[in-house]
mmCIF file of C-alpha atoms in Angstrom:
data_model
loop_
_atom_site.group_PDB
_atom_site.id
_atom_site.type_symbol
_atom_site.label_atom_id
_atom_site.label_comp_id
_atom_site.label_asym_id
_atom_site.label_seq_id
_atom_site.Cartn_x
_atom_site.Cartn_y
_atom_site.Cartn_z
ATOM 1 C CA UNK A 1 4.020 148.936 81.660
ATOM 2 C CA UNK A 2 5.945 148.191 84.856
ATOM 3 C CA UNK A 3 4.158 144.975 84.373
ATOM 4 C CA UNK A 4 6.223 144.268 80.745
ATOM 5 C CA UNK A 5 9.082 145.690 82.050
ATOM 6 C CA UNK A 6 8.963 142.596 84.791
ATOM 7 C CA UNK A 7 8.421 140.183 82.630
ATOM 8 C CA UNK A 8 11.186 141.094 80.101
ATOM 9 C CA UNK A 9 13.882 141.102 83.489
ATOM 10 C CA UNK A 10 12.439 137.566 84.162
ATOM 11 C CA UNK A 11 12.736 136.150 80.742
ATOM 12 C CA UNK A 12 16.583 138.018 81.070
ATOM 13 C CA UNK A 13 17.780 136.436 83.696
ATOM 14 C CA UNK A 14 16.121 133.111 83.212
ATOM 15 C CA UNK A 15 18.070 133.201 79.252
ATOM 16 C CA UNK A 16 21.238 134.204 81.477
ATOM 17 C CA UNK A 17 21.326 131.220 83.767
ATOM 18 C CA UNK A 18 20.762 128.563 81.132
ATOM 19 C CA UNK A 19 23.903 130.463 79.109
ATOM 20 C CA UNK A 20 25.623 130.676 82.115
ATOM 21 C CA UNK A 21 25.682 126.307 83.075
ATOM 22 C CA UNK A 22 27.603 124.708 80.420
ATOM 23 C CA UNK A 23 26.781 121.301 79.415
ATOM 24 C CA UNK A 24 29.626 118.999 80.438
ATOM 25 C CA UNK A 25 30.359 116.890 77.200
ATOM 26 C CA UNK A 26 31.087 113.343 77.813
ATOM 27 C CA UNK A 27 34.707 112.035 78.211
ATOM 28 C CA UNK A 28 35.785 110.433 74.589
ATOM 29 C CA UNK A 29 37.428 107.127 74.322
ATOM 30 C CA UNK A 30 40.888 108.548 73.503
ATOM 31 C CA UNK A 31 40.225 110.639 77.667
ATOM 32 C CA UNK A 32 39.320 107.571 78.761
ATOM 33 C CA UNK A 33 42.182 105.215 77.396
ATOM 34 C CA UNK A 34 45.106 107.999 78.209
ATOM 35 C CA UNK A 35 43.269 108.053 82.101
ATOM 36 C CA UNK A 36 43.158 104.289 81.988
ATOM 37 C CA UNK A 37 47.135 104.025 80.759
ATOM 38 C CA UNK A 38 47.825 106.706 83.965
ATOM 39 C CA UNK A 39 45.809 104.378 86.454
ATOM 40 C CA UNK A 40 47.300 100.795 84.948
ATOM 41 C CA UNK A 41 51.317 102.675 85.612
ATOM 42 C CA UNK A 42 50.782 103.035 88.881
ATOM 43 C CA UNK A 43 48.983 99.603 89.586
ATOM 44 C CA UNK A 44 52.441 98.543 87.669
ATOM 45 C CA UNK A 45 54.597 100.845 89.869
ATOM 46 C CA UNK A 46 52.130 99.598 93.064
ATOM 47 C CA UNK A 47 53.128 96.146 91.766
ATOM 48 C CA UNK A 48 56.432 96.748 91.833
ATOM 49 C CA UNK A 49 56.961 97.886 95.267
ATOM 50 C CA UNK A 50 54.376 95.021 96.925
ATOM 51 C CA UNK A 51 57.037 92.715 94.582
ATOM 52 C CA UNK A 52 60.062 94.287 96.406
ATOM 53 C CA UNK A 53 58.369 94.054 100.088
ATOM 54 C CA UNK A 54 57.757 90.438 99.626
ATOM 55 C CA UNK A 55 61.555 89.427 98.928
ATOM 56 C CA UNK A 56 62.501 91.661 101.558
ATOM 57 C CA UNK A 57 59.952 89.904 104.651
ATOM 58 C CA UNK A 58 61.301 86.649 101.977
ATOM 59 C CA UNK A 59 64.736 87.286 102.894
ATOM 60 C CA UNK A 60 64.316 88.791 106.559
ATOM 61 C CA UNK A 61 62.427 85.438 107.204
ATOM 62 C CA UNK A 62 65.883 83.631 105.969
ATOM 63 C CA UNK A 63 67.835 86.028 108.034
ATOM 64 C CA UNK A 64 66.226 85.188 111.036
ATOM 65 C CA UNK A 65 66.235 81.537 110.598
ATOM 66 C CA UNK A 66 69.944 82.365 110.153
ATOM 67 C CA UNK A 67 69.853 84.287 113.671
ATOM 68 C CA UNK A 68 67.384 81.785 115.323
ATOM 69 C CA UNK A 69 70.041 78.592 114.888
ATOM 70 C CA UNK A 70 72.955 80.937 115.793
ATOM 71 C CA UNK A 71 71.113 81.301 118.992
ATOM 72 C CA UNK A 72 70.046 78.158 119.435
ATOM 73 C CA UNK A 73 73.492 77.017 119.468
ATOM 74 C CA UNK A 74 75.484 80.062 121.895
ATOM 75 C CA UNK A 75 72.654 78.778 123.867
ATOM 76 C CA UNK A 76 73.774 74.716 123.628
ATOM 77 C CA UNK A 77 77.851 76.529 124.496
ATOM 78 C CA UNK A 78 76.425 78.620 127.327
ATOM 79 C CA UNK A 79 75.396 75.345 128.655
ATOM 80 C CA UNK A 80 78.921 73.675 128.070
ATOM 81 C CA UNK A 81 80.518 76.962 129.101
ATOM 82 C CA UNK A 82 78.093 77.086 133.120
ATOM 83 C CA UNK A 83 79.160 73.018 132.622
ATOM 84 C CA UNK A 84 82.751 73.567 132.711
ATOM 85 C CA UNK A 85 82.720 76.261 134.825
ATOM 86 C CA UNK A 86 80.805 74.450 137.468
ATOM 87 C CA UNK A 87 82.730 70.639 137.897
ATOM 88 C CA UNK A 88 86.351 73.586 137.639
ATOM 89 C CA UNK A 89 84.487 74.566 141.058
ATOM 90 C CA UNK A 90 84.117 71.456 142.770
ATOM 91 C CA UNK A 91 87.047 70.213 141.775
ATOM 92 C CA UNK A 92 89.081 72.448 143.129
ATOM 93 C CA UNK A 93 87.074 72.675 146.322
ATOM 94 C CA UNK A 94 87.790 68.014 145.871
ATOM 95 C CA UNK A 95 91.775 68.740 145.813
ATOM 96 C CA UNK A 96 91.304 71.977 148.457
ATOM 97 C CA UNK A 97 89.466 69.333 151.162
ATOM 98 C CA UNK A 98 91.864 66.662 150.171
ATOM 99 C CA UNK A 99 94.655 68.513 150.881
ATOM 100 C CA UNK A 100 93.433 69.885 154.902
ATOM 101 C CA UNK A 101 91.431 67.022 155.008
ATOM 102 C CA UNK A 102 93.940 66.203 158.440
ATOM 103 C CA UNK A 103 92.963 69.544 159.527
ATOM 104 C CA UNK A 104 94.831 72.812 159.227
ATOM 105 C CA UNK A 105 97.888 71.865 160.340
ATOM 106 C CA UNK A 106 98.477 68.344 157.797
ATOM 107 C CA UNK A 107 100.229 70.725 155.575
ATOM 108 C CA UNK A 108 102.752 72.485 157.875
ATOM 109 C CA UNK A 109 103.456 68.986 159.241
ATOM 110 C CA UNK A 110 103.952 67.548 155.694
ATOM 111 C CA UNK A 111 106.238 70.264 154.781
ATOM 112 C CA UNK A 112 108.251 69.989 158.435
ATOM 113 C CA UNK A 113 108.880 66.486 157.921
ATOM 114 C CA UNK A 114 110.909 66.829 154.502
ATOM 115 C CA UNK A 115 114.091 65.450 154.667
ATOM 116 C CA UNK A 116 115.348 68.135 152.033
ATOM 117 C CA UNK A 117 115.113 72.099 150.750
ATOM 118 C CA UNK A 118 114.271 70.581 147.521
ATOM 119 C CA UNK A 119 111.528 68.394 148.614
ATOM 120 C CA UNK A 120 110.539 71.105 150.656
ATOM 121 C CA UNK A 121 110.642 73.695 147.560
ATOM 122 C CA UNK A 122 108.635 70.919 145.694
ATOM 123 C CA UNK A 123 105.314 70.460 147.951
ATOM 124 C CA UNK A 124 105.469 74.201 148.149
ATOM 125 C CA UNK A 125 105.694 74.423 144.613
ATOM 126 C CA UNK A 126 102.636 71.534 143.600
ATOM 127 C CA UNK A 127 101.004 73.524 146.662
ATOM 128 C CA UNK A 128 101.068 76.568 144.640
ATOM 129 C CA UNK A 129 100.798 74.801 140.885
ATOM 130 C CA UNK A 130 97.648 73.608 141.747
ATOM 131 C CA UNK A 131 96.126 76.445 143.302
ATOM 132 C CA UNK A 132 97.127 78.853 140.093
ATOM 133 C CA UNK A 133 95.747 76.039 137.650
ATOM 134 C CA UNK A 134 92.692 76.530 139.882
ATOM 135 C CA UNK A 135 92.066 79.654 139.794
ATOM 136 C CA UNK A 136 93.247 79.679 136.095
ATOM 137 C CA UNK A 137 91.133 77.563 134.721
ATOM 138 C CA UNK A 138 87.822 78.912 136.918
ATOM 139 C CA UNK A 139 88.842 82.217 135.228
ATOM 140 C CA UNK A 140 88.881 81.184 132.014
ATOM 141 C CA UNK A 141 85.420 78.877 131.947
ATOM 142 C CA UNK A 142 83.730 82.146 133.836
ATOM 143 C CA UNK A 143 85.124 84.232 130.727
ATOM 144 C CA UNK A 144 84.468 81.796 128.281
ATOM 145 C CA UNK A 145 80.812 81.764 129.826
ATOM 146 C CA UNK A 146 80.911 85.650 130.691
ATOM 147 C CA UNK A 147 81.556 85.707 126.285
ATOM 148 C CA UNK A 148 78.846 83.258 125.547
ATOM 149 C CA UNK A 149 76.246 84.522 126.966
ATOM 150 C CA UNK A 150 77.505 88.668 125.887
ATOM 151 C CA UNK A 151 77.180 87.189 121.789
ATOM 152 C CA UNK A 152 73.434 85.439 122.751
ATOM 153 C CA UNK A 153 72.298 88.636 124.598
ATOM 154 C CA UNK A 154 73.433 90.794 120.932
ATOM 155 C CA UNK A 155 72.373 87.688 118.756
ATOM 156 C CA UNK A 156 68.665 87.937 120.264
ATOM 157 C CA UNK A 157 69.058 91.762 119.962
ATOM 158 C CA UNK A 158 69.681 91.280 115.868
ATOM 159 C CA UNK A 159 67.190 88.969 116.151
ATOM 160 C CA UNK A 160 64.183 91.472 118.099
ATOM 161 C CA UNK A 161 65.514 94.249 115.648
ATOM 162 C CA UNK A 162 65.191 91.734 112.262
ATOM 163 C CA UNK A 163 61.424 91.129 114.301
ATOM 164 C CA UNK A 164 60.883 94.719 113.435
ATOM 165 C CA UNK A 165 61.621 95.316 110.576
ATOM 166 C CA UNK A 166 59.325 92.342 109.527
ATOM 167 C CA UNK A 167 56.697 94.174 111.472
ATOM 168 C CA UNK A 168 57.361 97.621 109.276
ATOM 169 C CA UNK A 169 57.724 95.142 105.830
ATOM 170 C CA UNK A 170 54.030 93.922 107.328
ATOM 171 C CA UNK A 171 52.936 97.279 107.788
ATOM 172 C CA UNK A 172 54.090 98.811 104.713
ATOM 173 C CA UNK A 173 53.094 95.392 102.731
ATOM 174 C CA UNK A 174 49.406 95.747 104.058
ATOM 175 C CA UNK A 175 49.328 99.399 102.971
ATOM 176 C CA UNK A 176 50.163 99.156 98.861
ATOM 177 C CA UNK A 177 47.772 96.010 98.692
ATOM 178 C CA UNK A 178 44.657 98.254 99.941
ATOM 179 C CA UNK A 179 46.383 100.775 97.736
ATOM 180 C CA UNK A 180 46.645 98.277 94.921
ATOM 181 C CA UNK A 181 43.096 97.043 95.289
ATOM 182 C CA UNK A 182 41.525 100.410 95.294
ATOM 183 C CA UNK A 183 44.095 101.077 91.202
ATOM 184 C CA UNK A 184 42.827 97.853 90.400
ATOM 185 C CA UNK A 185 39.208 98.208 90.854
ATOM 186 C CA UNK A 186 39.875 102.047 88.937
ATOM 187 C CA UNK A 187 41.075 100.060 86.250
ATOM 188 C CA UNK A 188 38.452 97.743 85.836
ATOM 189 C CA UNK A 189 35.959 100.775 86.453
ATOM 190 C CA UNK A 190 37.848 102.490 83.661
ATOM 191 C CA UNK A 191 37.894 99.946 81.433
ATOM 192 C CA UNK A 192 33.775 99.351 81.712
ATOM 193 C CA UNK A 193 33.810 103.268 80.972
ATOM 194 C CA UNK A 194 36.394 102.620 77.904
ATOM 195 C CA UNK A 195 34.159 99.929 76.373
ATOM 196 C CA UNK A 196 30.805 101.575 76.893
ATOM 197 C CA UNK A 197 32.050 104.363 74.941
ATOM 198 C CA UNK A 198 34.091 102.399 72.089
ATOM 199 C CA UNK A 199 30.318 101.418 72.373
ATOM 200 C CA UNK A 200 28.613 104.533 71.861
ATOM 201 C CA UNK A 201 30.914 105.188 69.393
ATOM 202 C CA UNK A 202 29.942 103.042 67.139
ATOM 203 C CA UNK A 203 26.263 102.552 67.220
ATOM 204 C CA UNK A 204 26.442 106.891 66.774
ATOM 205 C CA UNK A 205 28.495 106.223 64.072
ATOM 206 C CA UNK A 206 26.155 103.287 62.468
ATOM 207 C CA UNK A 207 23.048 105.836 63.354
ATOM 208 C CA UNK A 208 25.219 108.173 60.949
ATOM 209 C CA UNK A 209 25.536 105.704 58.581
ATOM 210 C CA UNK A 210 21.515 105.147 58.423
ATOM 211 C CA UNK A 211 21.003 108.705 58.510
ATOM 212 C CA UNK A 212 23.221 108.873 55.166
ATOM 213 C CA UNK A 213 21.803 105.198 53.931
ATOM 214 C CA UNK A 214 18.770 107.232 54.048
ATOM 215 C CA UNK A 215 19.128 110.295 52.682
ATOM 216 C CA UNK A 216 21.230 108.198 49.563
ATOM 217 C CA UNK A 217 18.400 106.314 48.898
ATOM 218 C CA UNK A 218 15.553 109.761 48.474
ATOM 219 C CA UNK A 219 17.768 110.582 45.945
ATOM 220 C CA UNK A 220 18.769 107.532 44.405
ATOM 221 C CA UNK A 221 14.572 106.125 44.555
ATOM 222 C CA UNK A 222 14.502 102.248 43.679
ATOM 223 C CA UNK A 223 18.152 101.279 45.831
ATOM 224 C CA UNK A 224 17.375 102.534 48.688
ATOM 225 C CA UNK A 225 16.332 99.606 50.466
ATOM 226 C CA UNK A 226 19.406 97.543 48.631
ATOM 227 C CA UNK A 227 21.607 100.755 50.922
ATOM 228 C CA UNK A 228 19.531 100.203 53.772
ATOM 229 C CA UNK A 229 19.781 96.176 53.895
ATOM 230 C CA UNK A 230 23.889 97.095 53.535
ATOM 231 C CA UNK A 231 24.017 99.621 56.245
ATOM 232 C CA UNK A 232 22.200 97.977 59.135
ATOM 233 C CA UNK A 233 24.454 95.357 58.037
ATOM 234 C CA UNK A 234 27.520 96.905 58.560
ATOM 235 C CA UNK A 235 25.942 97.917 61.598
ATOM 236 C CA UNK A 236 24.566 94.639 63.289
ATOM 237 C CA UNK A 237 28.256 93.500 61.829
ATOM 238 C CA UNK A 238 30.312 96.351 64.297
ATOM 239 C CA UNK A 239 27.753 96.023 67.366
ATOM 240 C CA UNK A 240 28.663 92.241 67.221
ATOM 241 C CA UNK A 241 32.097 92.477 66.422
ATOM 242 C CA UNK A 242 32.760 95.033 69.830
ATOM 243 C CA UNK A 243 30.044 93.184 71.761
ATOM 244 C CA UNK A 244 31.860 89.725 71.249
ATOM 245 C CA UNK A 245 35.160 91.712 72.232
ATOM 246 C CA UNK A 246 33.113 92.914 75.990
ATOM 247 C CA UNK A 247 32.018 89.389 76.293
ATOM 248 C CA UNK A 248 34.838 86.895 75.837
ATOM 249 C CA UNK A 249 35.576 84.408 78.874
ATOM 250 C CA UNK A 250 38.769 83.532 78.963
ATOM 251 C CA UNK A 251 38.454 79.699 80.378
ATOM 252 C CA UNK A 252 42.067 78.852 80.445
ATOM 253 C CA UNK A 253 42.650 78.088 84.610
ATOM 254 C CA UNK A 254 46.600 77.150 85.448
ATOM 255 C CA UNK A 255 45.447 76.893 89.347
ATOM 256 C CA UNK A 256 42.022 74.495 88.334
ATOM 257 C CA UNK A 257 41.819 71.421 90.525
ATOM 258 C CA UNK A 258 42.974 67.645 89.526
ATOM 259 C CA UNK A 259 42.163 65.295 91.577
ATOM 260 C CA UNK A 260 44.736 63.792 93.046
ATOM 261 C CA UNK A 261 45.974 59.782 92.419
ATOM 262 C CA UNK A 262 45.745 56.853 95.366
ATOM 263 C CA UNK A 263 49.176 57.723 95.195
ATOM 264 C CA UNK A 264 48.878 61.673 96.216
ATOM 265 C CA UNK A 265 46.339 61.289 99.255
ATOM 266 C CA UNK A 266 48.365 58.796 100.515
ATOM 267 C CA UNK A 267 50.762 61.357 100.899
ATOM 268 C CA UNK A 268 47.912 64.390 101.581
ATOM 269 C CA UNK A 269 47.203 61.921 105.119
ATOM 270 C CA UNK A 270 51.370 61.680 106.024
ATOM 271 C CA UNK A 271 51.438 65.301 105.205
ATOM 272 C CA UNK A 272 48.633 66.190 107.885
ATOM 273 C CA UNK A 273 49.083 63.359 110.007
ATOM 274 C CA UNK A 274 52.778 64.822 110.690
ATOM 275 C CA UNK A 275 51.580 68.383 111.056
ATOM 276 C CA UNK A 276 48.676 66.763 113.670
ATOM 277 C CA UNK A 277 51.833 65.315 115.620
ATOM 278 C CA UNK A 278 53.521 68.139 115.982
ATOM 279 C CA UNK A 279 50.627 70.144 117.992
ATOM 280 C CA UNK A 280 51.953 71.789 121.246
ATOM 281 C CA UNK A 281 55.851 72.057 119.997
ATOM 282 C CA UNK A 282 57.039 75.488 120.842
ATOM 283 C CA UNK A 283 57.682 77.895 117.863
ATOM 284 C CA UNK A 284 61.784 78.046 117.701
ATOM 285 C CA UNK A 285 62.892 81.000 114.942
ATOM 286 C CA UNK A 286 65.117 78.401 112.790
ATOM 287 C CA UNK A 287 64.007 75.526 114.169
ATOM 288 C CA UNK A 288 63.735 72.404 112.255
ATOM 289 C CA UNK A 289 63.998 69.668 115.515
ATOM 290 C CA UNK A 290 59.998 68.259 115.484
ATOM 291 C CA UNK A 291 58.719 67.294 118.636
ATOM 292 C CA UNK A 292 61.324 70.502 120.353
ATOM 293 C CA UNK A 293 61.396 73.643 117.946
ATOM 294 C CA UNK A 294 59.979 74.645 114.793
ATOM 295 C CA UNK A 295 59.741 77.465 112.732
ATOM 296 C CA UNK A 296 56.253 77.702 110.303
ATOM 297 C CA UNK A 297 58.644 76.702 107.592
ATOM 298 C CA UNK A 298 59.977 74.182 109.983
ATOM 299 C CA UNK A 299 57.154 72.520 110.807
ATOM 300 C CA UNK A 300 55.911 72.349 106.922
ATOM 301 C CA UNK A 301 59.509 71.228 105.501
ATOM 302 C CA UNK A 302 59.359 68.688 108.248
ATOM 303 C CA UNK A 303 55.380 67.615 107.776
ATOM 304 C CA UNK A 304 56.319 66.970 103.561
ATOM 305 C CA UNK A 305 59.887 65.343 104.515
ATOM 306 C CA UNK A 306 57.627 62.505 106.588
ATOM 307 C CA UNK A 307 55.529 61.849 103.308
ATOM 308 C CA UNK A 308 58.941 61.290 101.089
ATOM 309 C CA UNK A 309 58.738 64.806 99.587
ATOM 310 C CA UNK A 310 61.568 67.464 99.855
ATOM 311 C CA UNK A 311 60.381 70.485 99.657
ATOM 312 C CA UNK A 312 62.483 73.938 99.887
ATOM 313 C CA UNK A 313 63.665 75.701 103.086
ATOM 314 C CA UNK A 314 61.985 78.362 103.767
ATOM 315 C CA UNK A 315 58.397 79.951 103.170
ATOM 316 C CA UNK A 316 58.932 82.155 100.270
ATOM 317 C CA UNK A 317 60.177 79.171 98.296
ATOM 318 C CA UNK A 318 57.359 77.151 99.094
ATOM 319 C CA UNK A 319 55.141 79.272 98.063
ATOM 320 C CA UNK A 320 56.467 79.902 94.625
ATOM 321 C CA UNK A 321 57.247 76.249 94.186
ATOM 322 C CA UNK A 322 55.044 73.466 93.311
ATOM 323 C CA UNK A 323 51.186 73.026 91.275
ATOM 324 C CA UNK A 324 49.109 76.329 92.032
ATOM 325 C CA UNK A 325 45.659 75.230 93.256
ATOM 326 C CA UNK A 326 42.436 77.512 94.202
ATOM 327 C CA UNK A 327 40.144 74.672 95.732
ATOM 328 C CA UNK A 328 42.963 73.668 98.819
ATOM 329 C CA UNK A 329 42.383 69.645 99.821
ATOM 330 C CA UNK A 330 44.217 68.194 102.972
ATOM 331 C CA UNK A 331 47.923 68.184 103.182
ATOM 332 C CA UNK A 332 48.174 71.313 100.826
ATOM 333 C CA UNK A 333 50.249 74.282 101.858
ATOM 334 C CA UNK A 334 48.333 77.890 103.161
ATOM 335 C CA UNK A 335 50.448 80.384 101.721
ATOM 336 C CA UNK A 336 50.929 84.093 102.748
ATOM 337 C CA UNK A 337 54.159 86.373 102.339
ATOM 338 C CA UNK A 338 56.534 85.378 105.058
ATOM 339 C CA UNK A 339 54.339 82.986 106.407
ATOM 340 C CA UNK A 340 53.121 79.232 105.619
ATOM 341 C CA UNK A 341 50.979 76.279 107.207
ATOM 342 C CA UNK A 342 49.095 72.726 106.457
ATOM 343 C CA UNK A 343 45.826 72.741 104.978
ATOM 344 C CA UNK A 344 43.721 70.537 107.250
ATOM 345 C CA UNK A 345 40.675 70.955 105.205
ATOM 346 C CA UNK A 346 37.065 72.927 106.826
ATOM 347 C CA UNK A 347 38.280 76.316 105.879
ATOM 348 C CA UNK A 348 41.827 75.254 108.863
ATOM 349 C CA UNK A 349 44.773 74.568 108.307
ATOM 350 C CA UNK A 350 48.221 73.245 111.482
ATOM 351 C CA UNK A 351 50.783 76.140 112.030
ATOM 352 C CA UNK A 352 53.397 77.074 114.119
ATOM 353 C CA UNK A 353 52.246 81.522 114.503
ATOM 354 C CA UNK A 354 55.220 83.013 116.032
ATOM 355 C CA UNK A 355 57.950 83.338 118.778
ATOM 356 C CA UNK A 356 56.016 82.424 122.120
ATOM 357 C CA UNK A 357 53.704 80.320 120.549
ATOM 358 C CA UNK A 358 53.304 76.783 119.818
ATOM 359 C CA UNK A 359 52.040 74.831 116.755
ATOM 360 C CA UNK A 360 48.085 75.208 117.115
ATOM 361 C CA UNK A 361 45.341 74.684 114.959
ATOM 362 C CA UNK A 362 44.029 77.955 113.435
ATOM 363 C CA UNK A 363 41.324 79.095 111.231
ATOM 364 C CA UNK A 364 42.690 80.225 107.599
ATOM 365 C CA UNK A 365 42.685 83.842 107.834
ATOM 366 C CA UNK A 366 42.916 86.753 105.091
ATOM 367 C CA UNK A 367 43.933 86.034 101.590
ATOM 368 C CA UNK A 368 46.839 82.858 101.508
ATOM 369 C CA UNK A 369 47.065 81.689 98.093
ATOM 370 C CA UNK A 370 48.084 77.061 97.933
ATOM 371 C CA UNK A 371 50.594 74.886 96.783
ATOM 372 C CA UNK A 372 50.709 70.987 96.351
ATOM 373 C CA UNK A 373 53.450 69.026 96.561
ATOM 374 C CA UNK A 374 52.126 65.982 97.240
#
């Protein structure tokens, strides 16, 4: 009796366990579509943030170029003010030497030799005027030099702030890039689930149609084969239609490479040779002077100018213009947000990296895009 009760208890427990564990149904097509739409909306929002950040980075680059040009001008003005101050100082020393070259008594003797009070006062006034002129000029140049030095310091501080902002925007861009990639992967995964769910729904519908056709065949006797055949054809048609949608391939490629003409090759060689000619030139914000100072877009603009090609001044418009190419060739522009370089082949480029550095050869890094103007 006890053993029988134990078996009943065990069966009851097992039944309770089975009934307590619900079977989760696969998400429906509508549910997957809703999840995909939500993920796509988030991806679109991230893309908008990324676009806004790239616009800000490009604007900062333009501001930094302008600030660099102002610093270059302030540096030249400061040097000129220093030269004027030094010249005035040397002139003043020369005049003092001239007036007293015969000894400390020469000036007094010249005053004693005056034949009238007017002549005496004139000589005294002349000396005073010279003294005042020297003092005023020297004070003026000293003041000008200090003003220009203060302006240069202010401009350099503003430049440093802009560079910090640029670094912040680059960090934000990197974070948004990562989130956007994750969200795009999520959308792609949901799309695969959606297509699989649509396929499964189509197969389930086909199965039901076959069962209905089989049941109808039993009722209609001789018409069974025809109905089954039609149902199968309908099922195959539905299956093939869905399969066709899943296997659609877009062969359009706006960035496909086209073999350049002989003239294009010559221009590309000129661009690359110009880039090599600037190796070692210091990076200067706003720099457009070959052999003296260049920033990244100043380098690429100069290299194209040597080849007789006019391109925009800053990296943003340079990266948006020309022809997009997926297989770069030497002479193409390697584009990043806020940075550009000249592709020289073998996965390498010549670029002006950053302040404090020089134009150099480097491996292409990250995930750039490429533009061709030749």
